[in-house]
């Protein structure tokens, strides 16, 4: 999944009053955890990184990489699976130790530090699948996306094509993904201890892990049973559905839930447990925004635009020609994403500058109050966090070494990206990484993809018409990788600080996860790429962001002449709408602002369709009803149930892909036709 999606998953739907209640509950858990840790000594960092933990993290990381790859290639929406990773780590190791004990073997106690290490490594692994560009800027280089963007169109040169390859993709990941691990190491103490940045997602994960190791066995058993029950159901349901999907367009995934007329406009429930589970994890606002975008596009705009065929665009064009209705679908979604991203980028930049200026002058501001009043100072945690220092020379030498490697390797993979472009990118990267990590610490919004888009537009514009598309797409990955990985590592340091895990153990875990991710992610991508028709706008694996990113690069090269008739004026309107919605959310009272939709979420159904938005809304309805009936139980069980639904069907994807590669087809085609 994409960082825009990670960002919208993290946005708070609730108002100020509910946010205060959440923070108060976090404070209560902090007090309990402090009491629990007061008489507890932590192990050396070398004992926190265990062989058992590494093996479990690899298993979880591989499974989540396949799941994230599927979600990325189908819709581009990937929920934040950090909590699921922490839960699965707890389930796996607790089950492991109990089996060993019953067999008469002595098992090492499972600590919160080991739990944190497993979660960190697994998240680093699947994070490569989410943000490695396999469904966006790297896939946007292939020939199919080139044709969908308008073959031989000005700015979209036939030379700007590079087919996916296991070798060059793996080399590219190793060249660009490790640099971010080193860039902010010297500022670890400053950002976590001195500035007391909250990193809400990192703190929430730590609270969850601490809860696993302080709650009673009864509650843990309920979560394990809930996960296993829904995991089994989801896996078996995926297996059952497979028998009825003999050819494309068959099976339960094409069930005309609301009638054939609605089905033609993609309004149907496709029985995907993965998306139902994702809807249970995402906030209600995200899911409602997706449904609103689906209604606006496939329910209103596309049927109206289709009636203008022959007037606004020729009626003899292929439906996926960029000068036909497909061009409106692509560029209007781009306008929403850019409007939302640009506004948030400027806002976070201003917040960062104001906050840094206030801290330098030792003047409190509202953002400081949020951090100072809602966070207690735990001297024991600070002492533990500072005990295992990562030497500055490791950060500096690591950054320079991998930057040098990238400067050599990237131009060899992409000759259009000159070596001096790479050097300039890495000169600016540390300051961009700091701004992004600081802003994420205050707001919980990782803006890495927006920084990457800046690099995309700049490189596409300065490189020229022949090479601009490739240079822009490859350059996007250079900036994005540094900024994103460094932000995720700093968030993990916050988790380590709160669970009293050694920063050295976290850094090593992140390295292990990144290495595994760089190997596993290309393999999981090619599992789908070879077995399914990836990038087909009419298929299951639409990969919408590949087309979006390629057209962004074309815009950077060619300008607005790439747009269909009247599309520019409509883009202005949607860009302005995205900005206006954000302004209303930020300036109005919480009881009004919290109902404003998320433009980036609204943009996804423009290309993908309405069916997955309906699936996710089913998930949100389940959570809403559960919370109304028993809120306490819902808070405990929703993550377990949602994780089971996602992992079960996600795991079935592996045997389904293997069967497809082996040429084994389902025996039945279930299709619905008008009588």
mmCIF file of C-alpha atoms in Angstrom, residues 9 71 77-79 81 273-283 287 616 619 642 645-646:
data_model
loop_
_atom_site.group_PDB
_atom_site.id
_atom_site.type_symbol
_atom_site.label_atom_id
_atom_site.label_comp_id
_atom_site.label_asym_id
_atom_site.label_seq_id
_atom_site.Cartn_x
_atom_site.Cartn_y
_atom_site.Cartn_z
ATOM 1 C CA UNK A 9 -5.623 5.288 8.051
ATOM 2 C CA UNK A 71 -4.083 -5.000 -1.525
ATOM 3 C CA UNK A 77 -5.497 0.802 -0.042
ATOM 4 C CA UNK A 78 -3.402 -0.896 2.656
ATOM 5 C CA UNK A 79 -4.506 -0.504 6.280
ATOM 6 C CA UNK A 81 -1.095 -3.570 10.080
ATOM 7 C CA UNK A 273 -13.050 -11.028 3.616
ATOM 8 C CA UNK A 274 -9.776 -9.128 3.121
ATOM 9 C CA UNK A 275 -11.573 -5.846 2.452
ATOM 10 C CA UNK A 276 -14.159 -6.481 5.158
ATOM 11 C CA UNK A 277 -11.281 -6.953 7.621
ATOM 12 C CA UNK A 278 -9.534 -3.853 6.284
ATOM 13 C CA UNK A 279 -12.763 -1.907 6.797
ATOM 14 C CA UNK A 280 -12.860 -3.061 10.423
ATOM 15 C CA UNK A 281 -9.341 -1.681 10.996
ATOM 16 C CA UNK A 282 -9.794 1.603 9.111
ATOM 17 C CA UNK A 283 -11.699 4.442 10.730
ATOM 18 C CA UNK A 287 -14.695 3.948 4.787
ATOM 19 C CA UNK A 616 -15.051 -1.910 3.635
ATOM 20 C CA UNK A 619 -16.569 -3.873 7.955
ATOM 21 C CA UNK A 642 -10.037 -8.216 11.517
ATOM 22 C CA UNK A 645 -10.158 -12.152 8.160
ATOM 23 C CA UNK A 646 -7.279 -10.391 6.397
#
